[in-house]
mmCIF file of C-alpha atoms in Angstrom:
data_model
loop_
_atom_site.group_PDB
_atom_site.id
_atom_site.type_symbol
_atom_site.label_atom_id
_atom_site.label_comp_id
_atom_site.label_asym_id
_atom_site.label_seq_id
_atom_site.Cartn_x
_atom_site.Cartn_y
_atom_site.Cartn_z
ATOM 1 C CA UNK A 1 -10.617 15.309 -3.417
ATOM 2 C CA UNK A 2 -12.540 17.481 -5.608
ATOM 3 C CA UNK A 3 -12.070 17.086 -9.487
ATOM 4 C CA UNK A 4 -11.315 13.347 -9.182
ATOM 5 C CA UNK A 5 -12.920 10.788 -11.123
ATOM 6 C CA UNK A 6 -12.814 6.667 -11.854
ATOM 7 C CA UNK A 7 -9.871 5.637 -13.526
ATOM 8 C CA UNK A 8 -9.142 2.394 -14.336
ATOM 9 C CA UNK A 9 -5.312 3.474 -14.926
ATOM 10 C CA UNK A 10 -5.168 4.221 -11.848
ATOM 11 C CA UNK A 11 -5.370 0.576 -10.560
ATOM 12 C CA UNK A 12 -2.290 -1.176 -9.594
ATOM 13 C CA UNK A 13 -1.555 -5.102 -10.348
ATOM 14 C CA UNK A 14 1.644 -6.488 -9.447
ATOM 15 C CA UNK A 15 2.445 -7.875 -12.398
ATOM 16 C CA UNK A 16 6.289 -8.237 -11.432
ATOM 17 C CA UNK A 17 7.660 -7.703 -8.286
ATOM 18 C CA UNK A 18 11.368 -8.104 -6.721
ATOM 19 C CA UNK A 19 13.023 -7.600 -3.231
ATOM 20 C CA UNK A 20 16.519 -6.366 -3.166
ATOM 21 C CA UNK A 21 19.147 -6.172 -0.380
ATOM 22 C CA UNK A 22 21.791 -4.569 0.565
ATOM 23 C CA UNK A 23 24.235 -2.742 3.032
ATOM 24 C CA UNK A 24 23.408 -0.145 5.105
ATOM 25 C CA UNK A 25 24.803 3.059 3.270
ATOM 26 C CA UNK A 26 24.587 1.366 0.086
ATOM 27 C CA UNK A 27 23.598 3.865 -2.739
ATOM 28 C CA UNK A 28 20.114 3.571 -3.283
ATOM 29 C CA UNK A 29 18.483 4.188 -6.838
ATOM 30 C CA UNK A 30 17.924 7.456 -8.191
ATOM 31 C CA UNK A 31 14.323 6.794 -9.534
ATOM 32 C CA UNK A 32 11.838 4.206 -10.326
ATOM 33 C CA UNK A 33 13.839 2.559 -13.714
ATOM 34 C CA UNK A 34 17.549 2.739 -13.476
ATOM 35 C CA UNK A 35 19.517 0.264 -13.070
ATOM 36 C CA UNK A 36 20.178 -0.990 -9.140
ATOM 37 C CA UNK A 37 23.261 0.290 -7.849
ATOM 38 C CA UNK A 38 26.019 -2.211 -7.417
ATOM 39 C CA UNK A 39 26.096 -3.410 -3.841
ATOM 40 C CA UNK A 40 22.406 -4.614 -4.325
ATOM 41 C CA UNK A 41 21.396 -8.250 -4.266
ATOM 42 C CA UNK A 42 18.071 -9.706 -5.538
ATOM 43 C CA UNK A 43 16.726 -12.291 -3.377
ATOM 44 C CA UNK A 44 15.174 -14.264 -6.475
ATOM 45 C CA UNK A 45 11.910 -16.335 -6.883
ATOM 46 C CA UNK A 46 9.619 -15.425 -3.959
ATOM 47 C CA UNK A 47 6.314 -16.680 -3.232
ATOM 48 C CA UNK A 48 3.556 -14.435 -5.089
ATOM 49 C CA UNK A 49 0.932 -14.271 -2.650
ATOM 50 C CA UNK A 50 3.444 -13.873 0.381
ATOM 51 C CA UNK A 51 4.530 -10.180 -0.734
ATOM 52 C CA UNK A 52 3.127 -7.502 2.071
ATOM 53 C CA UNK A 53 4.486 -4.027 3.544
ATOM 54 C CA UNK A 54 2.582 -3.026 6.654
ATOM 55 C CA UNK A 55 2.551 0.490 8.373
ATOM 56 C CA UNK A 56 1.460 0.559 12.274
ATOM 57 C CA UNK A 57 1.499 3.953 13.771
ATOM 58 C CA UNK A 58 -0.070 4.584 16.842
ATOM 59 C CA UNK A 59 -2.262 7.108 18.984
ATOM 60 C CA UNK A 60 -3.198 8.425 21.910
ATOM 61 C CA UNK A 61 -6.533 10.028 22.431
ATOM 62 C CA UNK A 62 -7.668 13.236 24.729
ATOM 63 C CA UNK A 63 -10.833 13.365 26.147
ATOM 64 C CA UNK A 64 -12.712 16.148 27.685
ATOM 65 C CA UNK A 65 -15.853 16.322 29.551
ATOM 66 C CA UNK A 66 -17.531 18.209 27.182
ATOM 67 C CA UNK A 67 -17.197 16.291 24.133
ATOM 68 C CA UNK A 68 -18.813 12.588 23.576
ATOM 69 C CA UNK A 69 -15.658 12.368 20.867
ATOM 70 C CA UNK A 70 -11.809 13.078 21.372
ATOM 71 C CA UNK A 71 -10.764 16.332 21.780
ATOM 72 C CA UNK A 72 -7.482 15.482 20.561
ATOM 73 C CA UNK A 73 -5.581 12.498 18.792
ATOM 74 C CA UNK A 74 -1.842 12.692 18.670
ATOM 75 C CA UNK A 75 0.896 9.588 17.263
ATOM 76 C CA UNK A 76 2.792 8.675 19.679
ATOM 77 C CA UNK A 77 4.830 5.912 17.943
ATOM 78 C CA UNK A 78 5.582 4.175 14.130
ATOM 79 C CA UNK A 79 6.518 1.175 12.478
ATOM 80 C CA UNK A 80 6.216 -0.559 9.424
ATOM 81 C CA UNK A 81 7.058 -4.166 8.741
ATOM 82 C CA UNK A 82 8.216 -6.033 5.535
ATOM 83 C CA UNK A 83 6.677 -9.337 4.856
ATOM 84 C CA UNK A 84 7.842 -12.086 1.688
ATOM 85 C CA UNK A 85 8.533 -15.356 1.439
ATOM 86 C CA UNK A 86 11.822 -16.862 0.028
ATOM 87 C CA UNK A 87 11.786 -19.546 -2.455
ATOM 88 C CA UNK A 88 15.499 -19.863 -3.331
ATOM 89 C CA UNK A 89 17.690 -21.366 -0.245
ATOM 90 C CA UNK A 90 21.257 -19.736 -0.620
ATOM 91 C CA UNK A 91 23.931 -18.588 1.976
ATOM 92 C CA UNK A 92 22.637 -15.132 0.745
ATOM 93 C CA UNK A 93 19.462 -15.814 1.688
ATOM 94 C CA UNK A 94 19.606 -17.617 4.709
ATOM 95 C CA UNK A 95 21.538 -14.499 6.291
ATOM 96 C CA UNK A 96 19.082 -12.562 5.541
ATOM 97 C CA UNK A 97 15.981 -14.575 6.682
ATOM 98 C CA UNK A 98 17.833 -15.553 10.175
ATOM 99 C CA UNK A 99 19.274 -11.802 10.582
ATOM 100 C CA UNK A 100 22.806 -12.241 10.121
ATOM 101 C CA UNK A 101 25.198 -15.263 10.710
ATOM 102 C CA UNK A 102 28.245 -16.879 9.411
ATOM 103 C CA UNK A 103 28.813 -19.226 6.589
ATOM 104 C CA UNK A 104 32.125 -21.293 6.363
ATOM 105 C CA UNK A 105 33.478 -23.974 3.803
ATOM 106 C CA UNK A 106 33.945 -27.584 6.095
ATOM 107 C CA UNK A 107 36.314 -30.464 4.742
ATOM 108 C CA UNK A 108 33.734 -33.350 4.153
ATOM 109 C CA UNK A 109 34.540 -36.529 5.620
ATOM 110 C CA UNK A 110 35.219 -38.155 2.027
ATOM 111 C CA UNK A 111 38.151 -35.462 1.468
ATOM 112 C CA UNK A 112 38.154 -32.842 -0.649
ATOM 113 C CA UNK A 113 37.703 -34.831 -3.530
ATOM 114 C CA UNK A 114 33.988 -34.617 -2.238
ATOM 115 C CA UNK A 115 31.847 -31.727 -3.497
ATOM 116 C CA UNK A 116 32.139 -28.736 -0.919
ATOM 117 C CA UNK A 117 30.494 -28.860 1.979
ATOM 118 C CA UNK A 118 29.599 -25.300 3.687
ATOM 119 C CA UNK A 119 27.935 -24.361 7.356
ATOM 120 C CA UNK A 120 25.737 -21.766 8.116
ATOM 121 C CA UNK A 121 25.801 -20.821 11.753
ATOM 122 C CA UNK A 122 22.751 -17.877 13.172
ATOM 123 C CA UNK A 123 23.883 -15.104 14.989
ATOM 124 C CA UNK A 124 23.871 -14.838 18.136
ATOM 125 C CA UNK A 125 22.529 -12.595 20.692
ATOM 126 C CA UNK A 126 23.623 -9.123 19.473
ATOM 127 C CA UNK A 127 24.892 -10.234 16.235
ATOM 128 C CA UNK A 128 22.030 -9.332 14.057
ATOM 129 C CA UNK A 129 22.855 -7.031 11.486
ATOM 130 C CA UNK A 130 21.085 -4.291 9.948
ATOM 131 C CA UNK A 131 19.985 -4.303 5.973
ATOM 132 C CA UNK A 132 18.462 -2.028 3.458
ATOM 133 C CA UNK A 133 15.783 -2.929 0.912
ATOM 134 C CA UNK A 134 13.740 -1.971 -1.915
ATOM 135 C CA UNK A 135 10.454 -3.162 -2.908
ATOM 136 C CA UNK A 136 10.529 -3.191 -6.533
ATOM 137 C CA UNK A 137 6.647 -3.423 -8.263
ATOM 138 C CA UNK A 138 6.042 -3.323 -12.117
ATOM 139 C CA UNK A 139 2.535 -3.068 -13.448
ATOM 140 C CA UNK A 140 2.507 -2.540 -17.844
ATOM 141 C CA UNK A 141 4.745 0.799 -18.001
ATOM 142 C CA UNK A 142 4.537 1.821 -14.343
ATOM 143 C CA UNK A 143 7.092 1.227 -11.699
ATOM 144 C CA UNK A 144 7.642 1.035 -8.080
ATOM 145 C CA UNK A 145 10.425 1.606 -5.932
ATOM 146 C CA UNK A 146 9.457 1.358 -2.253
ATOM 147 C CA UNK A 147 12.988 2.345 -0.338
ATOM 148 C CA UNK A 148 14.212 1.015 2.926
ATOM 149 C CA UNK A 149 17.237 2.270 4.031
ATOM 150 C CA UNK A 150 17.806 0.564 7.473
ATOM 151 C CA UNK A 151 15.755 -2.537 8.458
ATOM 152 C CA UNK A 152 16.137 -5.423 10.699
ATOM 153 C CA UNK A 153 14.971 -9.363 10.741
ATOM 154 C CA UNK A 154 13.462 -9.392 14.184
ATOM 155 C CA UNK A 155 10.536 -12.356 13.833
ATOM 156 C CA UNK A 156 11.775 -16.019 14.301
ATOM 157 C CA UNK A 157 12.142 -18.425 11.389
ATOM 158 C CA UNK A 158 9.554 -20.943 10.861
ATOM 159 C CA UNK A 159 10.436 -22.803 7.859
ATOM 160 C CA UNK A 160 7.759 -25.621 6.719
ATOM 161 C CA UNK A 161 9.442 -28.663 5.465
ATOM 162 C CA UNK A 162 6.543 -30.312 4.076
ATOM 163 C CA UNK A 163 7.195 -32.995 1.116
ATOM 164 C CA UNK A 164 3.821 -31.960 -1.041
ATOM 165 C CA UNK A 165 4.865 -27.622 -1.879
ATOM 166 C CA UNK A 166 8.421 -26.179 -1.608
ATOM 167 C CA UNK A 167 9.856 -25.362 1.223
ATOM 168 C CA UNK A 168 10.389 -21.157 1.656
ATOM 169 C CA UNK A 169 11.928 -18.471 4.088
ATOM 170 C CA UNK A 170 10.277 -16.302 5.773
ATOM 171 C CA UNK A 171 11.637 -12.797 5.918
ATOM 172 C CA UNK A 172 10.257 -10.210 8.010
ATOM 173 C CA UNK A 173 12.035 -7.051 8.358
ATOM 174 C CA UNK A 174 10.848 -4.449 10.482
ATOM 175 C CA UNK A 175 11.829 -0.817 9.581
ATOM 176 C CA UNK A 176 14.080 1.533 11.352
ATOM 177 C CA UNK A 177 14.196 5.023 11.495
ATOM 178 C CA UNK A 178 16.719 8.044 12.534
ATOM 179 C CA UNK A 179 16.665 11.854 12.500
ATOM 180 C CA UNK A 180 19.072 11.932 9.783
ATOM 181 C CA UNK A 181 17.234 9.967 7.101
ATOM 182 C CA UNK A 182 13.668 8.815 5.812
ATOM 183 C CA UNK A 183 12.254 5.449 7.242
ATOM 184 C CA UNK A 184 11.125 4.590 3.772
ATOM 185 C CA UNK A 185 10.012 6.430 0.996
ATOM 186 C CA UNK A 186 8.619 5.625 -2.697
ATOM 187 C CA UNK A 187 10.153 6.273 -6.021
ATOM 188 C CA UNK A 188 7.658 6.059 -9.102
ATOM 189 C CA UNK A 189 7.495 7.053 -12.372
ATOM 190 C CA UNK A 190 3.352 6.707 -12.257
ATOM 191 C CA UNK A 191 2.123 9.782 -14.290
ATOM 192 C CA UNK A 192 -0.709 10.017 -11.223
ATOM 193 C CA UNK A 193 1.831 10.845 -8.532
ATOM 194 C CA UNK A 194 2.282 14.444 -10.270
ATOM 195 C CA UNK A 195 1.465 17.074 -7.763
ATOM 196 C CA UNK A 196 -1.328 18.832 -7.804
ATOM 197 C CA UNK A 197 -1.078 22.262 -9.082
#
């Protein structure tokens, strides 16, 4: 774009970032720095190199016999895809890594003079259930909200149980859109975002 030049402000580093869940419909945040809404849930540590959001659209191309390039290039499809990896094993968080399920309190065998014992079962087939996120990034006095307001955990779990590194959840939510709302958007209070007069 014309006028632009190098600026090292410009440059984003993820100094802090944090993934928060929630119910579909819950009120999302009105910009980049208030406090979440209730209803919201941080999922706590996470991995620091694990953090990715992916967009995939896709495209068909026209050709025409008198052109060595397309004539035409039109989407045809979307998606995006949210990528992190858990460090903090709670009912919480197993729901939302394996897309749902149930958690109960069991009787252990000792009585219940025992600590609690609890059971997580997966959903099944058709039980997954729908969650919204937000991607929140700090870098110095900047601040990222990247808003989700309908995704689903559609990959399968592989959860390495090695005895040398802790052992994480992988969550990877893939976004969903409608006609009536956004399939994500961003909220920032990055002094570079200002529109262009």
């Amino acid at each position: 774009m014309a006028g632009e030049t190098a600026n090292p402000n410009q440059l984003v580093i993820p100094q802090i970032a944090r993934l928060w869940l929630a119910a579909v419909g819950t009120a999302a945040p009105a910009d980049a720095t208030v406090a979440m809404p209730a209803g919201w849930q941080a999922v706590g540590y996470t991995n620091p190199d694990s953090l990715k959001f992916n967009t995939e659209p896709s495209f068909e191309t026209v050709k025409s016999h008198q052109a060595s390039l397309p004539t035409r290039i039109f989407q045809t499809d979307d998606a995006a895809t949210i990528e992190i990896d858990l460090q903090q094993w709670s009912g919480a968080n197993f729901r939302a890594v394996y897309g749902g399920g149930t958690i109960t309190e069991v009787t252990p065998s000792g009585g219940t003079t025992e600590p609690k014992h609890y059971k997580f079962v997966p959903p099944r087939i058709g039980g997954r259930s729908e969650t919204a996120a937000c991607i929140e990034i700090a870098d110095g006095s900047k601040h990222y909200r990247y808003m989700f307001p309908r995704t689903m955990q559609m990959e399968g779990v592989a959860t390495d149980l090695a005895k040398a590194k802790e052992a994480t959840l992988p969550l990877r939510l893939a976004v969903q859109g409608g006609d009536d709302l956004e399939a994500w958007y961003t909220l920032t209070d990055d002094p570079a975002f200002a529109p262009v007069p």
